[in-house]
C-alpha positions as a printed NumPy array, in Angstrom:
array([[  0.   ,   0.   ,   0.   ],
       [  2.783,   2.44 ,   0.908],
       [  4.528,   1.775,  -2.425],
       [  1.273,   2.448,  -4.31 ],
       [  0.744,   5.714,  -2.466],
       [  4.292,   6.861,  -3.195],
       [  3.869,   5.972,  -6.865],
       [  0.607,   7.914,  -6.986],
       [  2.205,  10.953,  -5.36 ],
       [  5.104,  10.86 ,  -7.815],
       [  2.671,  10.677, -10.722],
       [  0.721,  13.665,  -9.377],
       [  3.942,  15.666,  -9.005],
       [  4.956,  14.882, -12.577],
       [  1.517,  15.841, -13.891],
       [  1.646,  19.137, -12.   ],
       [  5.11 ,  19.896, -13.353],
       [  3.979,  19.051, -16.887],
       [  0.92 ,  21.286, -16.474],
       [  3.042,  24.177, -15.255],
       [  5.494,  23.815, -18.107],
       [  2.606,  23.535, -20.581],
       [  1.019,  26.693, -19.166],
       [  4.325,  28.525, -19.506],
       [  4.628,  27.395, -23.122],
       [  1.05 ,  28.469, -23.869],
       [  1.715,  31.891, -22.387],
       [  4.739,  32.282, -24.643],
       [  2.751,  31.173, -27.693],
       [  0.124,  33.832, -27.028],
       [  2.831,  36.461, -27.312],
       [  3.622,  35.182, -30.792],
       [  6.796,  33.256, -29.941],
       [  8.02 ,  30.636, -27.434],
       [  9.722,  31.823, -24.268],
       [ 13.101,  33.186, -25.452],
       [ 14.806,  32.058, -22.229],
       [ 14.273,  28.415, -23.176],
       [ 15.424,  28.757, -26.784],
       [ 18.733,  26.997, -27.568],
       [ 21.383,  29.192, -29.106],
       [ 23.808,  27.031, -31.138],
       [ 26.033,  30.055, -31.697],
       [ 26.402,  30.718, -27.96 ],
       [ 29.933,  31.59 , -26.801],
       [ 32.347,  28.945, -25.605],
       [ 33.467,  29.036, -21.965],
       [ 36.622,  27.33 , -20.727],
       [ 36.205,  26.077, -17.166],
       [ 38.934,  25.039, -14.777],
       [ 38.005,  22.312, -12.284],
       [ 40.162,  22.176,  -9.158],
       [ 40.027,  19.161,  -6.837],
       [ 40.97 ,  20.518,  -3.437],
       [ 41.76 ,  17.154,  -1.825],
       [ 44.297,  16.058,  -4.477],
       [ 45.339,  19.385,  -5.977],
       [ 44.473,  18.076,  -9.461],
       [ 43.295,  20.59 , -12.062],
       [ 41.291,  19.842, -15.24 ],
       [ 40.198,  22.053, -18.117],
       [ 36.592,  21.606, -19.251],
       [ 35.045,  23.095, -22.417],
       [ 31.629,  24.649, -21.822],
       [ 29.072,  26.658, -23.76 ],
       [ 26.366,  29.244, -23.098],
       [ 23.602,  27.495, -25.045],
       [ 20.445,  29.341, -24.006],
       [ 19.274,  32.578, -25.591],
       [ 19.036,  35.326, -22.983],
       [ 20.745,  33.266, -20.289],
       [ 24.327,  33.197, -18.992],
       [ 23.945,  29.622, -17.784],
       [ 27.04 ,  27.541, -18.637],
       [ 26.491,  24.046, -20.046],
       [ 28.859,  21.058, -19.936],
       [ 28.803,  17.9  , -22.034],
       [ 27.39 ,  15.   , -20.057],
       [ 30.534,  13.04 , -20.957],
       [ 32.682,  15.693, -19.267],
       [ 30.467,  15.644, -16.166],
       [ 30.643,  11.839, -15.987],
       [ 34.443,  11.966, -16.225],
       [ 34.556,  14.68 , -13.561],
       [ 32.862,  12.385, -11.022],
       [ 34.278,   9.081, -12.345],
       [ 30.754,   8.063, -13.361],
       [ 29.066,   6.329, -16.269],
       [ 26.348,   7.26 , -18.787],
       [ 23.432,   5.221, -20.088],
       [ 21.316,   6.597, -22.961],
       [ 17.732,   5.585, -23.822],
       [ 17.184,   6.93 , -27.333],
       [ 13.483,   6.061, -27.493],
       [ 12.703,   8.167, -24.393],
       [ 15.578,  10.645, -24.928],
       [ 16.674,   9.945, -21.365],
       [ 20.188,   9.861, -19.953],
       [ 21.16 ,   8.123, -16.713],
       [ 24.265,   9.554, -15.077],
       [ 25.505,   6.997, -12.549],
       [ 28.028,   8.125,  -9.919],
       [ 28.875,   5.429,  -7.387],
       [ 25.513,   4.193,  -6.079],
       [ 23.67 ,   7.39 ,  -7.062],
       [ 21.779,   7.73 , -10.343],
       [ 20.603,  11.007, -11.885],
       [ 18.093,  10.683, -14.74 ],
       [ 17.536,  13.582, -17.132],
       [ 15.481,  14.01 , -20.294],
       [ 16.608,  16.122, -23.224],
       [ 14.883,  19.542, -23.37 ],
       [ 13.342,  19.03 , -19.917],
       [ 14.048,  20.719, -16.59 ],
       [ 13.069,  17.684, -14.517],
       [ 15.834,  15.631, -12.862],
       [ 15.188,  12.353, -11.081],
       [ 17.737,  12.411,  -8.243],
       [ 18.346,   9.849,  -5.471],
       [ 16.244,  11.898,  -3.02 ],
       [ 13.363,  12.656,  -5.411],
       [ 12.546,  14.895,  -8.339],
       [ 14.16 ,  18.308,  -8.793],
       [ 13.031,  21.029, -11.207],
       [ 16.016,  22.93 , -12.602],
       [ 15.693,  26.633, -13.508],
       [ 16.891,  25.812, -17.053],
       [ 16.482,  22.67 , -19.181],
       [ 18.914,  19.92 , -20.13 ],
       [ 19.749,  20.336, -23.837],
       [ 20.307,  17.991, -26.779],
       [ 22.842,  19.872, -28.91 ],
       [ 25.045,  18.563, -31.694],
       [ 24.232,  14.941, -30.958],
       [ 25.305,  15.308, -27.305],
       [ 23.391,  15.823, -24.064],
       [ 24.496,  19.022, -22.304],
       [ 23.928,  19.557, -18.561],
       [ 23.576,  23.015, -16.967],
       [ 26.141,  23.966, -14.366],
       [ 23.379,  24.535, -11.817],
       [ 22.708,  20.779, -11.86 ],
       [ 26.235,  20.157, -10.551],
       [ 25.979,  22.844,  -7.88 ],
       [ 22.457,  22.229,  -6.579],
       [ 21.691,  18.572,  -7.373],
       [ 24.724,  16.356,  -7.927],
       [ 26.999,  17.919,  -5.301],
       [ 24.48 ,  17.847,  -2.409],
       [ 23.346,  14.309,  -3.311],
       [ 26.938,  13.045,  -3.214],
       [ 27.844,  15.045,  -0.113],
       [ 30.478,  16.996,  -2.064],
       [ 30.99 ,  20.746,  -1.769],
       [ 31.132,  22.325,  -5.232],
       [ 31.759,  26.046,  -5.603],
       [ 31.647,  28.123,  -8.799],
       [ 33.378,  31.446,  -9.38 ],
       [ 31.875,  32.986, -12.569],
       [ 34.513,  35.718, -12.742],
       [ 37.403,  33.245, -13.034],
       [ 35.319,  30.384, -14.565],
       [ 36.678,  28.133, -11.839],
       [ 35.01 ,  25.096, -10.276],
       [ 36.21 ,  24.02 ,  -6.843],
       [ 35.36 ,  20.502,  -5.711],
       [ 35.789,  19.7  ,  -2.015],
       [ 37.185,  21.98 ,   0.673],
       [ 40.729,  22.65 ,   1.745],
       [ 39.901,  22.516,   5.446],
       [ 36.875,  21.086,   7.169],
       [ 35.463,  22.946,  10.162],
       [ 33.06 ,  20.164,  11.275],
       [ 35.487,  17.309,  11.822],
       [ 34.17 ,  14.153,  13.489],
       [ 31.331,  12.554,  15.446],
       [ 31.659,  10.176,  18.372],
       [ 29.153,   8.663,  20.774],
       [ 29.271,   8.173,  24.549],
       [ 26.838,   5.8  ,  26.303],
       [ 25.825,   7.162,  29.715],
       [ 23.559,   4.533,  31.25 ],
       [ 20.008,   5.471,  30.21 ],
       [ 21.286,   8.359,  28.088],
       [ 23.565,   8.702,  25.072],
       [ 25.728,  11.735,  24.341],
       [ 26.546,  12.504,  20.703],
       [ 29.647,  14.691,  20.332],
       [ 30.364,  16.689,  17.175],
       [ 33.862,  18.199,  17.09 ],
       [ 34.466,  21.468,  15.233],
       [ 37.66 ,  23.29 ,  14.392],
       [ 36.218,  26.657,  15.463],
       [ 33.298,  27.822,  17.632],
       [ 30.237,  27.771,  15.356],
       [ 26.601,  28.704,  15.808],
       [ 24.136,  25.843,  15.721],
       [ 20.51 ,  24.848,  16.13 ],
       [ 19.1  ,  21.504,  17.278],
       [ 15.498,  20.501,  16.585],
       [ 13.345,  17.458,  15.864],
       [ 11.676,  17.908,  12.453],
       [  9.71 ,  14.663,  12.832],
       [  9.426,  11.676,  15.182],
       [ 12.568,   9.616,  15.558],
       [ 14.878,  12.252,  14.027],
       [ 17.051,  14.89 ,  15.701],
       [ 18.725,  17.362,  13.362],
       [ 21.727,  19.574,  14.064],
       [ 22.311,  22.568,  11.77 ],
       [ 25.758,  24.171,  12.081],
       [ 25.906,  27.644,  10.578],
       [ 28.879,  28.277,   8.284],
       [ 30.205,  24.746,   8.825],
       [ 32.198,  22.763,   6.232],
       [ 31.519,  19.13 ,   7.125],
       [ 33.72 ,  16.089,   6.651],
       [ 30.872,  13.767,   5.713],
       [ 33.067,  10.708,   6.174],
       [ 34.099,  11.626,   9.714],
       [ 30.727,  12.979,  10.842],
       [ 28.768,   9.761,  10.427],
       [ 27.877,   6.556,  12.243],
       [ 26.568,   3.471,  10.469],
       [ 25.973,   1.148,  13.435],
       [ 23.856,   1.492,  16.527],
       [ 25.482,   2.735,  19.698],
       [ 23.34 ,   3.34 ,  22.747],
       [ 20.208,   5.275,  21.796],
       [ 21.7  ,   6.464,  18.49 ],
       [ 20.747,   4.161,  15.612],
       [ 22.73 ,   5.98 ,  12.915],
       [ 24.072,   9.388,  11.951],
       [ 24.66 ,  11.059,   8.608],
       [ 25.857,  14.512,   7.576],
       [ 25.488,  16.615,   4.461],
       [ 26.764,  19.934,   3.187],
       [ 24.364,  22.7  ,   2.284],
       [ 25.378,  25.867,   0.494],
       [ 26.416,  27.77 ,   3.645],
       [ 25.797,  25.315,   6.479],
       [ 26.425,  21.74 ,   7.618],
       [ 23.556,  19.471,   8.686],
       [ 23.898,  16.365,  10.873],
       [ 20.87 ,  14.055,  10.994],
       [ 20.558,  11.604,  13.902],
       [ 18.216,   8.639,  13.73 ],
       [ 17.356,   7.714,  17.301],
       [ 15.801,   4.825,  19.189],
       [ 12.05 ,   4.737,  19.863],
       [ 12.82 ,   4.949,  23.592],
       [ 14.19 ,   8.48 ,  23.221],
       [ 11.646,  11.01 ,  24.454],
       [ 13.803,  14.041,  25.264],
       [ 17.04 ,  15.648,  24.142],
       [ 19.19 ,  18.569,  25.228],
       [ 22.236,  20.274,  23.775],
       [ 25.169,  22.328,  24.961],
       [ 28.54 ,  23.57 ,  23.716],
       [ 31.824,  22.405,  25.227],
       [ 35.526,  23.117,  24.657],
       [ 34.874,  26.863,  24.363],
       [ 32.276,  26.263,  21.654],
       [ 34.35 ,  23.868,  19.544],
       [ 32.324,  20.818,  20.523],
       [ 28.552,  20.439,  20.224],
       [ 26.982,  17.804,  22.456],
       [ 23.479,  16.402,  22.039],
       [ 22.261,  14.258,  24.928],
       [ 19.535,  11.742,  24.049],
       [ 17.502,  10.731,  27.068],
       [ 15.497,   7.54 ,  27.448],
       [ 11.837,   7.784,  28.376],
       [ 11.426,   7.391,  32.103],
       [  8.995,   4.663,  33.156],
       [  7.225,   5.702,  36.34 ],
       [  4.772,   2.815,  36.74 ],
       [  6.856,   1.102,  39.44 ],
       [  6.481,   2.424,  43.008],
       [  9.413,   4.383,  44.371],
       [ 11.515,   2.375,  46.874],
       [ 11.227,   3.321,  50.538],
       [ 14.607,   4.536,  51.775],
       [ 15.885,   2.889,  54.956],
       [ 18.803,   3.952,  57.116],
       [ 21.21 ,   6.707,  56.197],
       [ 22.197,   7.247,  52.612],
       [ 24.647,   9.67 ,  51.048],
       [ 24.132,  10.559,  47.411],
       [ 26.63 ,  12.527,  45.345],
       [ 25.368,  12.944,  41.778],
       [ 27.489,  14.824,  39.252],
       [ 25.015,  16.633,  37.012],
       [ 27.661,  17.191,  34.357],
       [ 27.566,  20.044,  31.859],
       [ 24.411,  22.126,  31.875],
       [ 22.684,  23.573,  28.863],
       [ 22.624,  27.247,  29.859],
       [ 20.65 ,  28.089,  26.724],
       [ 17.574,  26.321,  28.062],
       [ 17.899,  28.053,  31.447],
       [ 17.543,  31.54 ,  30.004],
       [ 14.419,  33.536,  30.667],
       [ 13.066,  36.311,  28.503],
       [ 11.895,  39.309,  30.485],
       [ 13.343,  42.415,  28.781],
       [ 13.58 ,  42.911,  25.03 ],
       [ 15.748,  45.726,  23.63 ],
       [ 14.779,  46.871,  20.122],
       [ 17.232,  48.939,  18.118],
       [ 15.797,  50.982,  15.204],
       [ 18.844,  51.165,  12.926],
       [ 20.335,  54.474,  11.703],
       [ 18.717,  57.834,  12.615],
       [ 19.45 ,  61.551,  12.457],
       [ 21.912,  62.444,   9.707],
       [ 22.492,  58.711,   9.088],
       [ 19.441,  57.986,   6.938],
       [ 20.514,  54.504,   5.794],
       [ 19.145,  53.194,   2.503],
       [ 16.841,  55.35 ,   0.388],
       [ 14.218,  53.923,  -1.969],
       [ 13.233,  55.309,  -5.339],
       [ 10.025,  56.698,  -3.849],
       [ 12.07 ,  58.568,  -1.26 ],
       [ 11.278,  56.232,   1.648],
       [ 14.099,  56.37 ,   4.207],
       [ 15.393,  53.325,   6.016],
       [ 15.729,  55.186,   9.324],
       [ 11.974,  56.026,   9.282],
       [ 10.867,  52.466,   8.484],
       [ 13.098,  51.058,  11.241],
       [ 11.678,  53.427,  13.863],
       [  8.047,  52.924,  12.794],
       [  8.34 ,  49.107,  12.898],
       [ 10.15 ,  49.282,  16.257],
       [  7.325,  51.342,  17.771],
       [  4.698,  48.928,  16.383],
       [  6.673,  45.972,  17.738],
       [  6.771,  47.583,  21.184],
       [  2.996,  48.117,  21.095],
       [  2.425,  44.491,  20.085],
       [  4.655,  43.014,  22.81 ],
       [  3.161,  45.238,  25.515],
       [ -0.337,  44.247,  24.419],
       [  0.28 ,  40.511,  23.967],
       [  2.775,  39.774,  26.746],
       [  4.233,  40.939,  30.031],
       [  7.646,  41.615,  28.487],
       [  9.417,  44.874,  29.2  ],
       [ 10.415,  46.601,  25.951],
       [ 13.209,  49.182,  25.605],
       [ 14.046,  51.158,  22.444],
       [ 17.591,  52.392,  21.811],
       [ 16.128,  55.538,  20.232],
       [ 12.635,  56.974,  20.592],
       [ 12.823,  59.585,  17.831],
       [ 14.776,  60.597,  14.751],
       [ 18.188,  61.054,  16.349],
       [ 21.704,  59.746,  15.783],
       [ 22.987,  57.118,  18.226],
       [ 26.468,  55.629,  17.935],
       [ 26.515,  51.901,  17.272],
       [ 28.546,  51.136,  20.393],
       [ 26.066,  53.141,  22.491],
       [ 23.135,  51.046,  21.252],
       [ 24.573,  47.84 ,  22.699],
       [ 25.38 ,  49.725,  25.901],
       [ 21.72 ,  50.798,  26.197],
       [ 20.795,  47.118,  26.031],
       [ 23.351,  46.174,  28.689],
       [ 22.27 ,  48.984,  31.053],
       [ 18.64 ,  47.919,  30.667],
       [ 19.65 ,  44.418,  31.785],
       [ 18.209,  43.128,  28.522],
       [ 17.655,  39.454,  27.819],
       [ 17.513,  39.908,  24.042],
       [ 18.821,  42.535,  21.599],
       [ 17.149,  42.989,  18.213],
       [ 18.423,  45.502,  15.635],
       [ 16.058,  46.484,  12.775],
       [ 17.308,  47.51 ,   9.32 ],
       [ 16.267,  47.607,   5.654],
       [ 18.182,  46.122,   2.763],
       [ 19.131,  47.543,  -0.641],
       [ 20.744,  46.009,  -3.718],
       [ 21.491,  47.014,  -7.297],
       [ 19.266,  44.177,  -8.549],
       [ 15.642,  45.316,  -8.257],
       [ 14.473,  41.687,  -8.131],
       [ 16.013,  41.019,  -4.711],
       [ 13.349,  40.957,  -1.996],
       [ 12.475,  39.275,   1.268],
       [ 13.591,  39.053,   4.86 ],
       [ 17.084,  38.217,   6.146],
       [ 18.151,  37.556,   9.733],
       [ 21.739,  37.653,  11.01 ],
       [ 23.603,  36.786,  14.19 ],
       [ 27.121,  37.871,  15.209],
       [ 29.947,  35.821,  13.745],
       [ 32.477,  36.356,  10.947],
       [ 30.69 ,  36.561,   7.578],
       [ 30.738,  33.243,   5.694],
       [ 29.557,  34.37 ,   2.258],
       [ 30.181,  37.246,  -0.138],
       [ 26.555,  38.377,   0.248],
       [ 26.837,  38.498,   4.05 ],
       [ 30.101,  40.423,   3.728],
       [ 28.465,  42.998,   1.443],
       [ 25.544,  43.531,   3.847],
       [ 27.997,  43.714,   6.767],
       [ 30.073,  46.361,   4.964],
       [ 26.96 ,  48.437,   4.21 ],
       [ 25.688,  48.439,   7.788],
       [ 29.153,  49.117,   9.255],
       [ 30.054,  51.815,   6.703],
       [ 29.043,  54.829,   8.798],
       [ 31.035,  53.761,  11.838],
       [ 33.737,  51.443,  10.519],
       [ 34.33 ,  47.827,  11.317],
       [ 35.341,  46.866,  14.855],
       [ 39.045,  46.535,  15.517],
       [ 40.315,  42.963,  15.265],
       [ 41.061,  42.678,  18.985],
       [ 37.72 ,  44.228,  19.935],
       [ 35.782,  41.917,  17.64 ],
       [ 37.623,  38.82 ,  18.902],
       [ 36.916,  39.754,  22.526],
       [ 33.219,  40.361,  21.915],
       [ 32.915,  37.325,  19.683],
       [ 34.189,  35.266,  22.616],
       [ 31.55 ,  36.935,  24.794],
       [ 28.87 ,  36.188,  22.202],
       [ 30.02 ,  32.543,  22.081],
       [ 28.193,  32.161,  25.375],
       [ 25.009,  33.167,  23.568],
       [ 25.765,  31.895,  20.071],
       [ 23.387,  28.926,  20.309],
       [ 20.626,  31.21 ,  21.591],
       [ 21.346,  33.883,  18.978],
       [ 21.318,  31.402,  16.099],
       [ 18.096,  29.824,  17.405],
       [ 16.541,  33.288,  17.756],
       [ 17.556,  34.175,  14.192],
       [ 16.227,  30.864,  12.835],
       [ 12.829,  31.271,  14.52 ],
       [ 12.445,  34.886,  13.365],
       [ 13.48 ,  34.098,   9.79 ],
       [ 11.271,  31.016,   9.452],
       [  8.181,  32.328,  11.263],
       [  8.07 ,  35.847,   9.782],
       [  8.727,  34.668,   6.22 ],
       [  5.953,  32.082,   6.473],
       [  3.58 ,  34.479,   8.268],
       [  3.857,  37.201,   5.607],
       [  4.435,  34.956,   2.58 ],
       [  7.928,  36.367,   1.967],
       [ 10.831,  34.582,   0.247],
       [ 12.898,  32.873,   2.942],
       [ 16.409,  34.147,   2.241],
       [ 17.813,  32.192,   5.171],
       [ 19.744,  32.857,   8.361],
       [ 23.219,  34.306,   7.889],
       [ 26.116,  35.401,  10.064],
       [ 28.173,  38.583,   9.848],
       [ 30.301,  40.916,  11.986],
       [ 27.797,  43.712,  12.48 ],
       [ 29.266,  46.506,  14.573],
       [ 25.942,  47.17 ,  16.301],
       [ 25.86 ,  43.631,  17.738],
       [ 29.417,  43.852,  19.077],
       [ 29.075,  44.647,  22.78 ],
       [ 25.64 ,  43.195,  23.54 ],
       [ 25.963,  40.836,  26.502],
       [ 22.872,  38.811,  25.581],
       [ 21.446,  36.849,  22.625],
       [ 21.388,  39.251,  19.666],
       [ 20.155,  39.291,  16.079],
       [ 19.804,  41.778,  13.235],
       [ 16.816,  41.757,  10.864],
       [ 16.86 ,  43.173,   7.348],
       [ 13.108,  43.85 ,   7.08 ],
       [ 13.031,  44.004,   3.276],
       [ 14.562,  45.653,   0.217],
       [ 13.966,  49.351,  -0.384],
       [ 15.477,  48.745,  -3.831],
       [ 12.5  ,  46.521,  -4.76 ],
       [  9.66 ,  48.782,  -6.002],
       [  6.745,  46.822,  -4.496],
       [  8.575,  46.029,  -1.269],
       [  9.584,  49.68 ,  -0.8  ],
       [  5.955,  50.724,  -1.167],
       [  4.817,  48.154,   1.392],
       [  7.56 ,  49.053,   3.882],
       [  6.29 ,  52.639,   3.812],
       [  2.67 ,  51.649,   4.572],
       [  1.566,  51.76 ,   8.212],
       [ -0.709,  48.721,   7.807],
       [  2.146,  46.546,   6.525],
       [  4.439,  47.892,   9.246],
       [  1.899,  46.711,  11.847],
       [  1.651,  43.283,  10.192],
       [  5.446,  43.01 ,  10.013],
       [  5.836,  44.022,  13.653],
       [  3.139,  41.553,  14.733],
       [  4.862,  38.725,  12.839],
       [  8.196,  39.547,  14.495],
       [  6.447,  39.804,  17.873],
       [  4.861,  36.368,  17.481],
       [  8.263,  34.952,  16.539],
       [  9.794,  36.465,  19.688],
       [  7.074,  34.901,  21.82 ],
       [  7.704,  31.553,  20.101],
       [ 11.387,  31.965,  20.923],
       [ 10.487,  32.662,  24.54 ],
       [  8.361,  29.515,  24.622],
       [ 11.273,  27.514,  23.187],
       [ 13.374,  28.301,  26.253],
       [ 12.027,  25.178,  27.956],
       [ 14.221,  22.776,  29.969],
       [ 14.343,  20.229,  27.13 ],
       [ 12.667,  19.284,  23.883],
       [ 10.096,  16.503,  23.808],
       [ 10.788,  14.044,  21.057],
       [  7.752,  12.175,  19.679],
       [  8.106,   8.44 ,  19.159],
       [  6.883,   6.347,  16.219],
       [  7.422,   2.738,  15.145],
       [  9.262,   3.557,  11.897],
       [ 10.765,   7.056,  11.817],
       [ 12.284,   6.549,   8.387],
       [ 15.25 ,   8.506,   7.118],
       [ 14.636,  11.511,   4.887],
       [ 17.525,  13.715,   3.831],
       [ 15.486,  16.485,   2.213],
       [ 17.518,  19.681,   2.224],
       [ 16.319,  22.849,   3.905],
       [ 15.367,  25.533,   1.423],
       [ 18.078,  28.123,   1.861],
       [ 17.526,  31.621,   0.6  ],
       [ 19.61 ,  33.148,  -2.143],
       [ 19.943,  36.435,  -3.896]])
């Protein structure tokens, strides 16, 4: 029955994809011509790629082509891709299908189709596979977003130098080992550097660890056999983060996490369900008990009483300016005031603003306001801007060195008026923030996920950067980019009081959800067959 249901679901997905593609083709036909973006261009320019294997130092030259009209997507011959991964190809001429087999993984593509059958399910590429010159050509995005993640390999592409990098020079998430502690099992994940992380249970029988900015050694961070309450462990590399998935025993009902070795080791303790049906024994005589509680998860002991909201910019520092003349400093202050109203109305939290009016406040002074108020959480509000008008959506950051070019660009913009913190100063405050890094990353994750879903915004993901305004806050801290003033529709909405109230309410609900998450431990539901699904999180892009 389960197999029949899965087959039916797959068929429905394929029909929906076909319907969508058919609708797109019909729309193009109504305009008098097919969609130009999907038209092959046999005269497209040649591109010479250099593939660098980090582990071995080997370098290969690959000939590529830009084969789509109106697109800069680079295509590679399927033969070159197969050779790159030491794989094989199998062609079905009747169906125009090509199977690319790499190790135990098979990727099935169809000429002139965007649909890829990957080991973890079907993926719809942004551009189609092409049949050109008697050869099947694969778009570069298939290597980056489908083949690499499925194989657990990190593949990076630099369009300016036309360079592919396969693997990483140094891993930052190194190994996993398990410690059986009676009725509990501790899973240790060793990291080279202190990294932010989040632990949650996406479904019964699974505990997932997301390590922000981590480069994972998938061979070392894995466990194939059962040990204690851990049945198995696998890891995978996402674009900016590492994810470790633990499959746990049905007896596990609770878990807790903490950081050790100054943040370089993440420990997840799986706890067996306590059976309380037996009567407690009656103590007789004198007994001395000395129980070592071991490391404590200080994250779960935090309480949220005072929230400090920082409306970014102000006074002569106007921040970003939209085409309609909407100023970032005004949007930040208006949303901050609405957020204060919401929290005062819906909770007993005390709310403090770093500025009440249009005035200039130094970045260092903003964190000091939060510290003097004895704040339990610091939230800085900003608006984004980019030269590409299509960029839109929410972004949430926590304090840590930027891990991507996009995060570095946003960091430079927000720090521009006051300069970046000195190296020594940043290192000192980063060490201070390491105490709160798990809380800050969890706060950022909840805000980003909840607000994006609440308002129907693109989820651009949680990122990390060295924002000057967060340096100095002795509490969990995050920075929200509320939207893009460079996007015409988003600028208009950010200037409307009704949308500002909705945005503030969504952030307020996320903060209350974060407060509720500060429970002693997470309950883990139990099922007979938890399964093992490696579906990637949908990370935002730009």
